[in-house]
CSV table of C-alpha atoms in Angstrom, one decimal:
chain,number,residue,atom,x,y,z
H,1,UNK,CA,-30.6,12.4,-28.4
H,2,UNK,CA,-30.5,14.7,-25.6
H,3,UNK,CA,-28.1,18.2,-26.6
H,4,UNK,CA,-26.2,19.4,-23.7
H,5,UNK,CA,-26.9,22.3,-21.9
H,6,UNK,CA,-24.1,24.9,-23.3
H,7,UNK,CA,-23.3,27.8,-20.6
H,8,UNK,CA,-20.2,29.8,-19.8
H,9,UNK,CA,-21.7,30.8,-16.5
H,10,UNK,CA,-19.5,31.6,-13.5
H,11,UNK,CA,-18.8,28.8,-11.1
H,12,UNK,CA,-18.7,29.7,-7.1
H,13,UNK,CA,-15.5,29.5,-6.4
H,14,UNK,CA,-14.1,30.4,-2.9
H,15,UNK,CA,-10.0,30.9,-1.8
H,16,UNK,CA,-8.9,33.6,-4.3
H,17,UNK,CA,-11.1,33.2,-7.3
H,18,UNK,CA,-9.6,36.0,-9.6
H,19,UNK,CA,-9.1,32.9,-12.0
H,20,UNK,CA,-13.2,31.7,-11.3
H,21,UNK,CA,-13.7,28.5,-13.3
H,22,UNK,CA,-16.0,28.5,-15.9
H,23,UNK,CA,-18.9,25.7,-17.1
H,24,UNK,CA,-18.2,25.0,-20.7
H,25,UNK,CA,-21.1,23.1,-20.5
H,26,UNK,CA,-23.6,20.2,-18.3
H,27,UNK,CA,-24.4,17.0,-20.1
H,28,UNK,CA,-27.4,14.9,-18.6
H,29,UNK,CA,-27.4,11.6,-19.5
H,30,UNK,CA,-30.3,9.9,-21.1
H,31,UNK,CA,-31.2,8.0,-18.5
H,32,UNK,CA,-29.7,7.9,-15.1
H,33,UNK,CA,-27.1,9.4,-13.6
H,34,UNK,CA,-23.6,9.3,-13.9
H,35,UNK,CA,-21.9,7.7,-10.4
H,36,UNK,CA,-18.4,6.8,-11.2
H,37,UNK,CA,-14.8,8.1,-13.1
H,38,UNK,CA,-15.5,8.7,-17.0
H,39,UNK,CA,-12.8,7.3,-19.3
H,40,UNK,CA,-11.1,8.9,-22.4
H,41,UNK,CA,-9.8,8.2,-25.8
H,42,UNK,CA,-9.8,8.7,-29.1
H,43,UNK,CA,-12.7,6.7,-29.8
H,44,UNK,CA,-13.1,8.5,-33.6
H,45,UNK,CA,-9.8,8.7,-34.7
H,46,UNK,CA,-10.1,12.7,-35.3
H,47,UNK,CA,-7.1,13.5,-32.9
H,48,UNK,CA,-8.9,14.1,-29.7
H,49,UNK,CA,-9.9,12.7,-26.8
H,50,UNK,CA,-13.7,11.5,-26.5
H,51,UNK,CA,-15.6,10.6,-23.0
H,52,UNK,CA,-17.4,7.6,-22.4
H,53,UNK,CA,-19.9,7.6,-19.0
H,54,UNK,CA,-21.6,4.8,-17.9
H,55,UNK,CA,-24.8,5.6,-15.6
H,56,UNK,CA,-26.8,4.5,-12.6
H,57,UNK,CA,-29.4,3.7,-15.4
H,58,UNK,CA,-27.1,1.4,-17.2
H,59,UNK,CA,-26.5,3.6,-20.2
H,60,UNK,CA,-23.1,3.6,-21.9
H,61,UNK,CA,-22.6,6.9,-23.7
H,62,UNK,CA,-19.9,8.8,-25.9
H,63,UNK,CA,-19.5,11.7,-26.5
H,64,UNK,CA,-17.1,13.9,-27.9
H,65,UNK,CA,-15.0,17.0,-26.4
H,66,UNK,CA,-17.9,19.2,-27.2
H,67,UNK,CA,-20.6,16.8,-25.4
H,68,UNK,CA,-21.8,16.0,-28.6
H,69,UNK,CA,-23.4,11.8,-28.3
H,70,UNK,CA,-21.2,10.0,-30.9
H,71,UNK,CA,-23.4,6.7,-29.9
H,72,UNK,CA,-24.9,5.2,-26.9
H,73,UNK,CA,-25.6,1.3,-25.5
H,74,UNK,CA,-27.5,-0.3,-23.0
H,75,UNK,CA,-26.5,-2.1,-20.5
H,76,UNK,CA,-29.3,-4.5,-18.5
H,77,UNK,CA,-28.2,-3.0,-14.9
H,78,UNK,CA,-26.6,-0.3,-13.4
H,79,UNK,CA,-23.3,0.7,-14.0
H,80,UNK,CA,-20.9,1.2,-11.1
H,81,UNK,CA,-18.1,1.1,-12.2
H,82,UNK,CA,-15.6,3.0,-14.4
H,83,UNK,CA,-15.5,2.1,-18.3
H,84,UNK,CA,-12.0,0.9,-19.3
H,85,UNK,CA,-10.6,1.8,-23.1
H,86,UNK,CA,-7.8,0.3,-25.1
H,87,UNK,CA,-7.5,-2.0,-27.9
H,88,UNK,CA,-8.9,-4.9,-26.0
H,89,UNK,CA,-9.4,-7.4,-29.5
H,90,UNK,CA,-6.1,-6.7,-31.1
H,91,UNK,CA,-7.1,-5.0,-34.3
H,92,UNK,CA,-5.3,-1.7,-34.1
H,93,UNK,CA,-8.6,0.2,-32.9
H,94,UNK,CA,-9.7,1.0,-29.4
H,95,UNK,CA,-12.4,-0.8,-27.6
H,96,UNK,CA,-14.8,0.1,-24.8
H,97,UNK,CA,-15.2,-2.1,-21.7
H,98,UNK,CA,-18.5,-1.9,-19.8
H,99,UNK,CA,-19.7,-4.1,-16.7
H,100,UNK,CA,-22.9,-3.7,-14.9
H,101,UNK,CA,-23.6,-4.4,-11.3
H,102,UNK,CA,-24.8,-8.1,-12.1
H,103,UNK,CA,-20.7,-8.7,-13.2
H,104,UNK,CA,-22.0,-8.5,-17.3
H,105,UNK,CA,-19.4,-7.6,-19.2
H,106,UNK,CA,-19.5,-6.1,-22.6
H,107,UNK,CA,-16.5,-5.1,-25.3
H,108,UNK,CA,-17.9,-2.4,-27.7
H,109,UNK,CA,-16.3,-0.8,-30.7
H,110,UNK,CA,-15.1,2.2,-29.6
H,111,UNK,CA,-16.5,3.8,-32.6
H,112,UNK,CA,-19.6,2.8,-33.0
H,113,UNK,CA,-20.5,1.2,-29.8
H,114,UNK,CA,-21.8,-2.0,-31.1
H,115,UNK,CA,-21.2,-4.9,-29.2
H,116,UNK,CA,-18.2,-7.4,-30.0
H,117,UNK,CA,-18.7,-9.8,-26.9
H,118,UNK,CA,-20.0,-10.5,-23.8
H,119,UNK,CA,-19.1,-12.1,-21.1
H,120,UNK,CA,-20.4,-13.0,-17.5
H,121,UNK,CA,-18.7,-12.9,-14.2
H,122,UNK,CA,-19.4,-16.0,-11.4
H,123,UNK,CA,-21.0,-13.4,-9.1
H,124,UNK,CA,-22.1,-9.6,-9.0
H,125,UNK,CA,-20.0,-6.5,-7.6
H,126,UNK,CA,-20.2,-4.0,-5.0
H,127,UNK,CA,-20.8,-1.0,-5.5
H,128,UNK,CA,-17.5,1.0,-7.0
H,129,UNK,CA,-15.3,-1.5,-5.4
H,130,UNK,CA,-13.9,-2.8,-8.2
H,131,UNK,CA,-12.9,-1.8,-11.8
H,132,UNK,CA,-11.7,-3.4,-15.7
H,133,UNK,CA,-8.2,-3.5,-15.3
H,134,UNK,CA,-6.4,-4.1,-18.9
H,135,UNK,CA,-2.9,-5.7,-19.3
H,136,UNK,CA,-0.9,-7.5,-21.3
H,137,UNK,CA,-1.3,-10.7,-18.4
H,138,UNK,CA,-0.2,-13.5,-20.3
H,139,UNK,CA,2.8,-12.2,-22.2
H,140,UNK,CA,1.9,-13.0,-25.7
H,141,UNK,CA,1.7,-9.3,-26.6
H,142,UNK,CA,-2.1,-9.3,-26.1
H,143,UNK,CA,-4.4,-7.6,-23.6
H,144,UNK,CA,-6.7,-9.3,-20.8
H,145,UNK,CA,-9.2,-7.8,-18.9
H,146,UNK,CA,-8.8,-8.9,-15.0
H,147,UNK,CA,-11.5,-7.6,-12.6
H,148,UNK,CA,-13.6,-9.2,-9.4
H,149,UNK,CA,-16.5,-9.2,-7.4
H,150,UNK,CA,-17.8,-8.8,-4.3
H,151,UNK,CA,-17.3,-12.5,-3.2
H,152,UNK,CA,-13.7,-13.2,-2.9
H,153,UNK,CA,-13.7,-13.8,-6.7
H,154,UNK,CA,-11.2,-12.4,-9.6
H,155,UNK,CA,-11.6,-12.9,-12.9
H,156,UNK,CA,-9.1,-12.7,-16.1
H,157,UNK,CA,-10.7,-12.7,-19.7
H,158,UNK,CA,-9.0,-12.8,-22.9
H,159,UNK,CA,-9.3,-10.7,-25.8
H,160,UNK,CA,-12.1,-12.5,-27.0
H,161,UNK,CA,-14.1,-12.6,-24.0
H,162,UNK,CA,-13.2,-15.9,-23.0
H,163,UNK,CA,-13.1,-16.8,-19.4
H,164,UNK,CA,-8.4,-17.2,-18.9
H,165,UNK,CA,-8.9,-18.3,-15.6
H,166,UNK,CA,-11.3,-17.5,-12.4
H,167,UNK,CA,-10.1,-17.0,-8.7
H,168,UNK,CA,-12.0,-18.0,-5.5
H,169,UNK,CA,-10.4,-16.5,-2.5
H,170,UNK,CA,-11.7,-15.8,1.0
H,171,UNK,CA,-10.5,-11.6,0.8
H,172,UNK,CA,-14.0,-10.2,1.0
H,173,UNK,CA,-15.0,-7.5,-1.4
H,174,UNK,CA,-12.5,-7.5,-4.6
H,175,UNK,CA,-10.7,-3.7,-5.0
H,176,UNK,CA,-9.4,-2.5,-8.1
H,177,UNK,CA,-6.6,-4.9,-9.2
H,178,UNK,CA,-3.3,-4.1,-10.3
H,179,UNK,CA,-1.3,-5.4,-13.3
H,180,UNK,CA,2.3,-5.1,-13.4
H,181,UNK,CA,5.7,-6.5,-13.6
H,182,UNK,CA,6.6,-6.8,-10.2
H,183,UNK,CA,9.8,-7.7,-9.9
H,184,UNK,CA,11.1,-6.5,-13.8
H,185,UNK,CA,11.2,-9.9,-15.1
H,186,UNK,CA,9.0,-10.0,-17.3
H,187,UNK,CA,6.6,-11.8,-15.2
H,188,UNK,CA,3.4,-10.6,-14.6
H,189,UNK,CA,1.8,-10.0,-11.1
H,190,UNK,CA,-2.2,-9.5,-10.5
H,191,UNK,CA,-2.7,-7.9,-7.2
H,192,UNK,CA,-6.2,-7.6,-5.4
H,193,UNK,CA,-7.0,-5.9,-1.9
H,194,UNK,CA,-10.2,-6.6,-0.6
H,195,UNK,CA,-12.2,-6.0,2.7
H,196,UNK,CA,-10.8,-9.5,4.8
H,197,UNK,CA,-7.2,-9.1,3.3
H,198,UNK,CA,-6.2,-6.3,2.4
H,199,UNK,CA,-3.3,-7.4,-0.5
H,200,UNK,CA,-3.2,-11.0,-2.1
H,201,UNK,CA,-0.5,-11.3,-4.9
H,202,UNK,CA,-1.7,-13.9,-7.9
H,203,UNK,CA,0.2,-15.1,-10.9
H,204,UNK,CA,-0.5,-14.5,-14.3
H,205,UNK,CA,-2.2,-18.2,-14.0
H,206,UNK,CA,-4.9,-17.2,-11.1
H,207,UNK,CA,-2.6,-19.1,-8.6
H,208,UNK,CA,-2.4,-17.3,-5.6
H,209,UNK,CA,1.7,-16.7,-4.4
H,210,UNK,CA,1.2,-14.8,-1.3
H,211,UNK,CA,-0.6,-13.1,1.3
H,212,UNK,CA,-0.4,-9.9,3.9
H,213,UNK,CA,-2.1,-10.2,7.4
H,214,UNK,CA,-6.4,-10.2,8.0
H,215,UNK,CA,-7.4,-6.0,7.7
H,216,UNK,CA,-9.2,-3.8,5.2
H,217,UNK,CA,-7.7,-3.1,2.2
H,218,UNK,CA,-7.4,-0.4,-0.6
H,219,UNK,CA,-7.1,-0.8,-4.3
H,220,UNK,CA,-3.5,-1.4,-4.4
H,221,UNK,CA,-1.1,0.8,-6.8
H,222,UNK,CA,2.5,-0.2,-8.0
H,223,UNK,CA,4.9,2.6,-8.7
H,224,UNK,CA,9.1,2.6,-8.5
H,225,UNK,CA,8.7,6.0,-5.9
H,226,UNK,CA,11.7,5.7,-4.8
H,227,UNK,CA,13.7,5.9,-8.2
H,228,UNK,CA,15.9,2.7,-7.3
H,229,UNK,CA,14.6,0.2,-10.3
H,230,UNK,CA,12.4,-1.9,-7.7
H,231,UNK,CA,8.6,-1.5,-7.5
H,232,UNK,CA,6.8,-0.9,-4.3
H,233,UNK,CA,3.3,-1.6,-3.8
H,234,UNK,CA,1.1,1.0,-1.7
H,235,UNK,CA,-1.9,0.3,-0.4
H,236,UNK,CA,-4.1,0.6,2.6
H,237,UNK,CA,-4.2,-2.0,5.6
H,238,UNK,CA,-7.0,0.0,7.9
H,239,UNK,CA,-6.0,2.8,8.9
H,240,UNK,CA,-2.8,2.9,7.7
H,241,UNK,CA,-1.3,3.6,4.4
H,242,UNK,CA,2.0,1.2,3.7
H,243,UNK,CA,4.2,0.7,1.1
H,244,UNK,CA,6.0,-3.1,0.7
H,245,UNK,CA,8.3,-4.1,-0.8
H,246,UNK,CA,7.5,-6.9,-3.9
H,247,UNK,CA,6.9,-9.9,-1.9
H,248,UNK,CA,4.6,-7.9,0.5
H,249,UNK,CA,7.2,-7.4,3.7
H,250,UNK,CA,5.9,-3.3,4.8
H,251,UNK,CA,8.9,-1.3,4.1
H,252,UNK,CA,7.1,1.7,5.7
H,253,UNK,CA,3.3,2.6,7.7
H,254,UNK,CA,1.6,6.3,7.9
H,255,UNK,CA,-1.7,6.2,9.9
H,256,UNK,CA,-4.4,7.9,8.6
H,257,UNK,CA,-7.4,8.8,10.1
H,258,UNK,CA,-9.7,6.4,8.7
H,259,UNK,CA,-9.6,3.3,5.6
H,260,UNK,CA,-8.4,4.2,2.4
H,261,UNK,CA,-10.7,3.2,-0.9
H,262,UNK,CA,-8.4,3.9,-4.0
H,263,UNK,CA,-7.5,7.5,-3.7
H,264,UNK,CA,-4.1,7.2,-4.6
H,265,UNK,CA,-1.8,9.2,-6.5
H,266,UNK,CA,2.3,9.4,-7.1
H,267,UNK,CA,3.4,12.7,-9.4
H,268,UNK,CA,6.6,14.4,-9.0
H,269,UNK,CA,4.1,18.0,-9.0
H,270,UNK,CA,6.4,20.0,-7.5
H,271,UNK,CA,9.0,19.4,-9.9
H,272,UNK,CA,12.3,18.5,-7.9
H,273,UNK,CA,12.9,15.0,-9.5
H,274,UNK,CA,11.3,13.1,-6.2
H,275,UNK,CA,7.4,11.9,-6.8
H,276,UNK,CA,5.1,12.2,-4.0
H,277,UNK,CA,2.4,10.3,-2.7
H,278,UNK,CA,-1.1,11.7,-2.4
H,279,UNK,CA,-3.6,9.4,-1.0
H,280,UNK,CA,-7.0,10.8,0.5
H,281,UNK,CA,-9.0,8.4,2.9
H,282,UNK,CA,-12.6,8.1,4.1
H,283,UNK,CA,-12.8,10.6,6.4
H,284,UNK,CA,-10.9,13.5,4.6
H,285,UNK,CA,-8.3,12.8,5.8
H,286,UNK,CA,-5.8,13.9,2.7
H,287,UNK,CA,-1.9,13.9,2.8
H,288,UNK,CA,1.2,14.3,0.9
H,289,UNK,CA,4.0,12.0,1.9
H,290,UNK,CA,7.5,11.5,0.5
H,291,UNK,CA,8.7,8.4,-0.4
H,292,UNK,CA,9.8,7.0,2.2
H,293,UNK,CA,6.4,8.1,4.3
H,294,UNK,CA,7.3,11.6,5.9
H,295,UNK,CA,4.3,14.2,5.8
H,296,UNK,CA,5.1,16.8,3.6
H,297,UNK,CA,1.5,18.3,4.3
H,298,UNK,CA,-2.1,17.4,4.9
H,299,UNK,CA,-5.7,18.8,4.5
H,300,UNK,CA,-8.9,18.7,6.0
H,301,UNK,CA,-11.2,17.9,2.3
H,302,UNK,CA,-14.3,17.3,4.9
H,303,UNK,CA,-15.8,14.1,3.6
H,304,UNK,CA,-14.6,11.0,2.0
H,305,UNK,CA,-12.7,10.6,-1.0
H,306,UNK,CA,-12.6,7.2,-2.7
H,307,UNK,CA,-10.9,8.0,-6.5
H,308,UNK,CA,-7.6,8.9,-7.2
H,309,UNK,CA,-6.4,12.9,-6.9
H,310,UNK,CA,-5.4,14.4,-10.5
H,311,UNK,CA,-2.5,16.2,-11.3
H,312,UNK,CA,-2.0,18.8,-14.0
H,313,UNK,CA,-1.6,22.4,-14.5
H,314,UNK,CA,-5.3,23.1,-14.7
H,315,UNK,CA,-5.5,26.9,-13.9
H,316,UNK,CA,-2.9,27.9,-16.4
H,317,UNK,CA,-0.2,29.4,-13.6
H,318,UNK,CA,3.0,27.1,-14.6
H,319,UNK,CA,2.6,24.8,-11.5
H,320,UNK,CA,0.9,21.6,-10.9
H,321,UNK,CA,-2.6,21.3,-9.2
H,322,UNK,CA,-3.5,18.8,-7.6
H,323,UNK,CA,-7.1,18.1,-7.7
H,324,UNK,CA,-9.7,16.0,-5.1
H,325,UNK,CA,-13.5,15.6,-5.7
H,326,UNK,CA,-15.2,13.4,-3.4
H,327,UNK,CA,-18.4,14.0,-1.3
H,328,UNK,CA,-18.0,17.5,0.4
H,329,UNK,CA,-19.7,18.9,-2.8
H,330,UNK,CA,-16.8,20.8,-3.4
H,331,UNK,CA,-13.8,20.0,-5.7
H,332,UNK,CA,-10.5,21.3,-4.3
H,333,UNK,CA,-7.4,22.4,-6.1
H,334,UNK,CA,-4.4,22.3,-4.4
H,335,UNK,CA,-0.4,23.9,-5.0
H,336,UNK,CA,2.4,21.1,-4.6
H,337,UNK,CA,3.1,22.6,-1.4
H,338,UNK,CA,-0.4,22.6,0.2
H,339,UNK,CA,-1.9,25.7,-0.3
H,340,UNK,CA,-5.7,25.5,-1.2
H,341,UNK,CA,-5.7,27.8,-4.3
H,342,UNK,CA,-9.5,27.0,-4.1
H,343,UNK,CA,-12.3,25.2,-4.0
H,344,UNK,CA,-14.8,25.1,-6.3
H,345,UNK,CA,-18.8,24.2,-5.3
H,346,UNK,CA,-20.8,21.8,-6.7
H,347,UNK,CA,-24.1,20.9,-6.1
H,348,UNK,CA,-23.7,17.2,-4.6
H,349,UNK,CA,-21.3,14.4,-3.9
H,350,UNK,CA,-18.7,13.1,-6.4
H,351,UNK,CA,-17.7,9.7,-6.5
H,352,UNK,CA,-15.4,9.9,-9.5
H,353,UNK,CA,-11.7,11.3,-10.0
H,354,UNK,CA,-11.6,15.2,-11.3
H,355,UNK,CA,-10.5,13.8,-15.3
H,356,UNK,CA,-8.6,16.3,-17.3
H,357,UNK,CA,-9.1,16.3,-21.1
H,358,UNK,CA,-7.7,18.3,-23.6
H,359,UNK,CA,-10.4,20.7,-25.1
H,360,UNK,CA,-10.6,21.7,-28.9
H,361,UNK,CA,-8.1,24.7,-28.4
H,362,UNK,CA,-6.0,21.9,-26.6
H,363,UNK,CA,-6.2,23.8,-23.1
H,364,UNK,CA,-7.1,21.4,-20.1
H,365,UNK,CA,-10.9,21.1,-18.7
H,366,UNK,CA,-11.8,18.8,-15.5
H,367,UNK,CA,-15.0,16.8,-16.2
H,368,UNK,CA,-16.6,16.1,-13.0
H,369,UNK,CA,-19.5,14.0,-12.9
H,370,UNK,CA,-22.0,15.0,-9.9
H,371,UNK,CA,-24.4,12.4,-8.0
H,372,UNK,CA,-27.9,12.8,-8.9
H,373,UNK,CA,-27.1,15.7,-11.7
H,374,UNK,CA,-24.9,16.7,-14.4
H,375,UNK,CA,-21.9,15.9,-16.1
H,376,UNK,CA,-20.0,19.0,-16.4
H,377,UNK,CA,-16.6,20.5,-18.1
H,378,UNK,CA,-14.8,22.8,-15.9
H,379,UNK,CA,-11.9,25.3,-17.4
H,380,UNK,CA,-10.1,27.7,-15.8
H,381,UNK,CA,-9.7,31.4,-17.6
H,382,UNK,CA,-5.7,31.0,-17.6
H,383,UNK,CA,-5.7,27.3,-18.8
H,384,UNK,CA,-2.8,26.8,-21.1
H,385,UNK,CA,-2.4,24.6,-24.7
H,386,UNK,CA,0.0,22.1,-24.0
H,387,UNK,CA,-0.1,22.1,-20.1
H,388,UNK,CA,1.2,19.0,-18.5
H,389,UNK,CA,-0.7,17.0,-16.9
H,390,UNK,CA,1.4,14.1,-15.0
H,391,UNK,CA,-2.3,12.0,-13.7
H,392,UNK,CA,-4.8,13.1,-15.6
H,393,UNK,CA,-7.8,10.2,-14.4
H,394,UNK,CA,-8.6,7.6,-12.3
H,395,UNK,CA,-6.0,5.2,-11.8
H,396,UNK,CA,-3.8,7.4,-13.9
H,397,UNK,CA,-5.4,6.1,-17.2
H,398,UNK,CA,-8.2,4.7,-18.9
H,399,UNK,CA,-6.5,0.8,-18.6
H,400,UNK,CA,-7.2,1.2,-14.7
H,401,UNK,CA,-4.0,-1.1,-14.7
H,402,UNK,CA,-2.7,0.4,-11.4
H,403,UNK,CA,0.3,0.3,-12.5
H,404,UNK,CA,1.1,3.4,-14.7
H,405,UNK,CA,5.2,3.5,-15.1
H,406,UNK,CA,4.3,0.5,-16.9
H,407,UNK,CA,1.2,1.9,-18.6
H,408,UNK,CA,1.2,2.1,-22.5
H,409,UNK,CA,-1.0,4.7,-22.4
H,410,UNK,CA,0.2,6.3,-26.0
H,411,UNK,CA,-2.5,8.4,-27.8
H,412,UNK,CA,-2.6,7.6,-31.7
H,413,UNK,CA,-1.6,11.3,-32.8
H,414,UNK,CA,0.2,13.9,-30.4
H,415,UNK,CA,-2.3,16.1,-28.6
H,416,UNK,CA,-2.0,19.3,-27.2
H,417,UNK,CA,-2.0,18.1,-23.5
H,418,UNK,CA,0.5,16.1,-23.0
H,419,UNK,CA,-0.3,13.4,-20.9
H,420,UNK,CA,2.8,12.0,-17.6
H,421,UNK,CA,6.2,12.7,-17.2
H,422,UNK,CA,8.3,9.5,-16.5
């Protein structure tokens, strides 16, 4: 077992850094590095969060808050993708999702990391383009796993790791799917971007409903952001961020400077009672609209982004920050209204979201996983026990369901972060 590397050091920090961020500690995996979001839960049952990474390597580790390994498993093939975490097989205790490049999937106990089943998908994946998106598809007060690949395809497994139903499309490279109750009926949606068409709505069968016009798409997100009881569904169509309305008719465009990946975000940060949108595109392009797709600000973050911004209060000053890694080698932390309170160095790309976790004290850290190094813990001097944090990692949890006003994202015991707003 490798021990982490434990420092306090002083990270660079530029922008003000009177509050420098500190390295709790750098974990390097066993093999591999680590080149996507990590997920959290209380894998243990001891009242705090845990971390699971999967690496380049195809290692699956766990650790806990401290980087201490609670177990590790082996994958045959790299990992890409994020882990996913929830109770997957029904029995009251969480589960950990894996899938390797090939499109293996495995269900661990999120205990002990043994494996409970296994499952294949048609085809194998792209890389990051996709993720394990867990909802409760079918209705029946169970959760499915629905994810794709990089050949039109989209897949929705049950609980046991049998195969529900498979989709063959012609939308190019599957995006993150989304999960939700479009239209509040009860009646599940599964939506899918991909790099043909950008947005393809499917029922909670695999039958495919409806279709927006040829582009690139995003990973879609659905979220209610304009506080009326209807869902919208944002998402990017080139080089334009929309939002639609439910049956996919744009209620409203922004243009952006380049194609969006999944770096979306909706928090109410600044605290007056109407969310806004953060979305971040492949060119650095990143901007803060209101809901109905006025620029409230924008920002130059120099390279592309392609996970969702965080929000929290991070830095311990009573505000929200919202936070943007991606592959400047710099993460940047950012006021509600735009101001770059700073950015902090690291020493390569990121391609994962900035994930806050409550530490032992229950203050906030942001574990940031660097290409081709470490995994490290970041905390800020002034972090605060009990600090809200409204999106604390990619996709808002770790069910990547897209979807998170409909998220039951409920830790087992209260913790001292404490985790949305809505």
């Amino acid at each position: 077992m490798k021990i982490p590397v434990l420092i306090m050091a002083l990270f660079c920090a530029g922008v003000g850094a009177a509050n420098t961020v500190e390295v709790v500690w750098n974990y390097e995996p066993p093999a591999g590095h680590v080149d996507t979001s990590p997920a959290l839960g209380d894998l243990d049952g001891d009242g705090r969060m845990d971390i699971v990474l999967g690496t380049i390597a195809g290692v699956v580790v766990a650790l806990d808050v401290n980087a201490r390994e609670l177990w590790r498993h082996e994958m045959r093939s790299t990992i890409c993708v994020p882990p996913a975490v929830a109770d997957v097989t029904g029995d009251g205790r969480l589960n950990v999702a894996v899938m390797d490049r090939q499109g293996r999937v495995h269900c661990l106990s999120g205990s002990t990391g043994d494996v409970v089943w296994e499952a294949t998908l048609p085809n194998t994946l792209y890389w990051g383009e996709t993720v394990l998106a867990v909802g409760d598809v079918t209705d029946d007060g169970n959760l499915e796993i629905v994810t794709g690949d990089g050949h039109s395809g989209v897949v929705c497994l049950n609980g046991k790791g049998e195969t529900l139903w498979v989709y063959r499309g012609d939308h190019g490279i599957t995006q993150a799917p989304a999960i939700a109750d479009l239209a509040g009926d009860g009646v599940v949606r599964i939506l899918v971007g991909g790099d043909k068409i950008p947005l393809v709505c499917l029922s909670a069968e695999g039958r495919e409903l409806w279709r927006s016009e040829n582009g690139i798409g995003s990973s879609p997100l659905v979220y209610d952001i304009t506080g009326d009881g209807a869902n919208e569904i944002l998402v990017g169509v080139n080089e334009y961020f929309t939002a639609r309305d439910i049956s996919g008719k744009e209620i409203w465009r922004y243009q952006m400077q380049r194609e969006m990946d999944s770096a979306i975000t909706v928090a109410d940060a600044d605290g007056n009672g109407d969310v806004e949108i953060y979305v971040a595109d492949l060119a650095g392009n990143l901007v803060s609209l209101t809901p109905d797709g006025q620029l409230r600000w924008s920002a130059n973050v120099k390279e592309r982004v392609r996970r969702s911004p965080t929000v929290g209060d991070v830095t311990g000053d009573g505000e929200q920050d919202i936070l943007v890694a991606g592959y400047a080698a710099s993460l940047f932390v950012f006021a509600p209204d735009g101001r770059l309170k700073e950015s902090v160095a690291v020493p390569r790309d990121v391609n994962s979201s900035a994930v806050i976790i409550p530490m032992a004290d229950g203050a906030p850290g942001v574990i940031l996983p660097v290409s081709n190094d470490t995994v490290r813990l970041l905390r800020w001097p002034g972090a605060q026990p009990r600090a809200v944090a409204l999106w604390p990692e990619y996709r808002f949890d770790s069910r990547r369901a897209g979807s998170p006003q409909e998220s039951a994202y409920a830790p087992p015991v209260e913790l001292d972060l404490c985790v949305g707003d809505m």
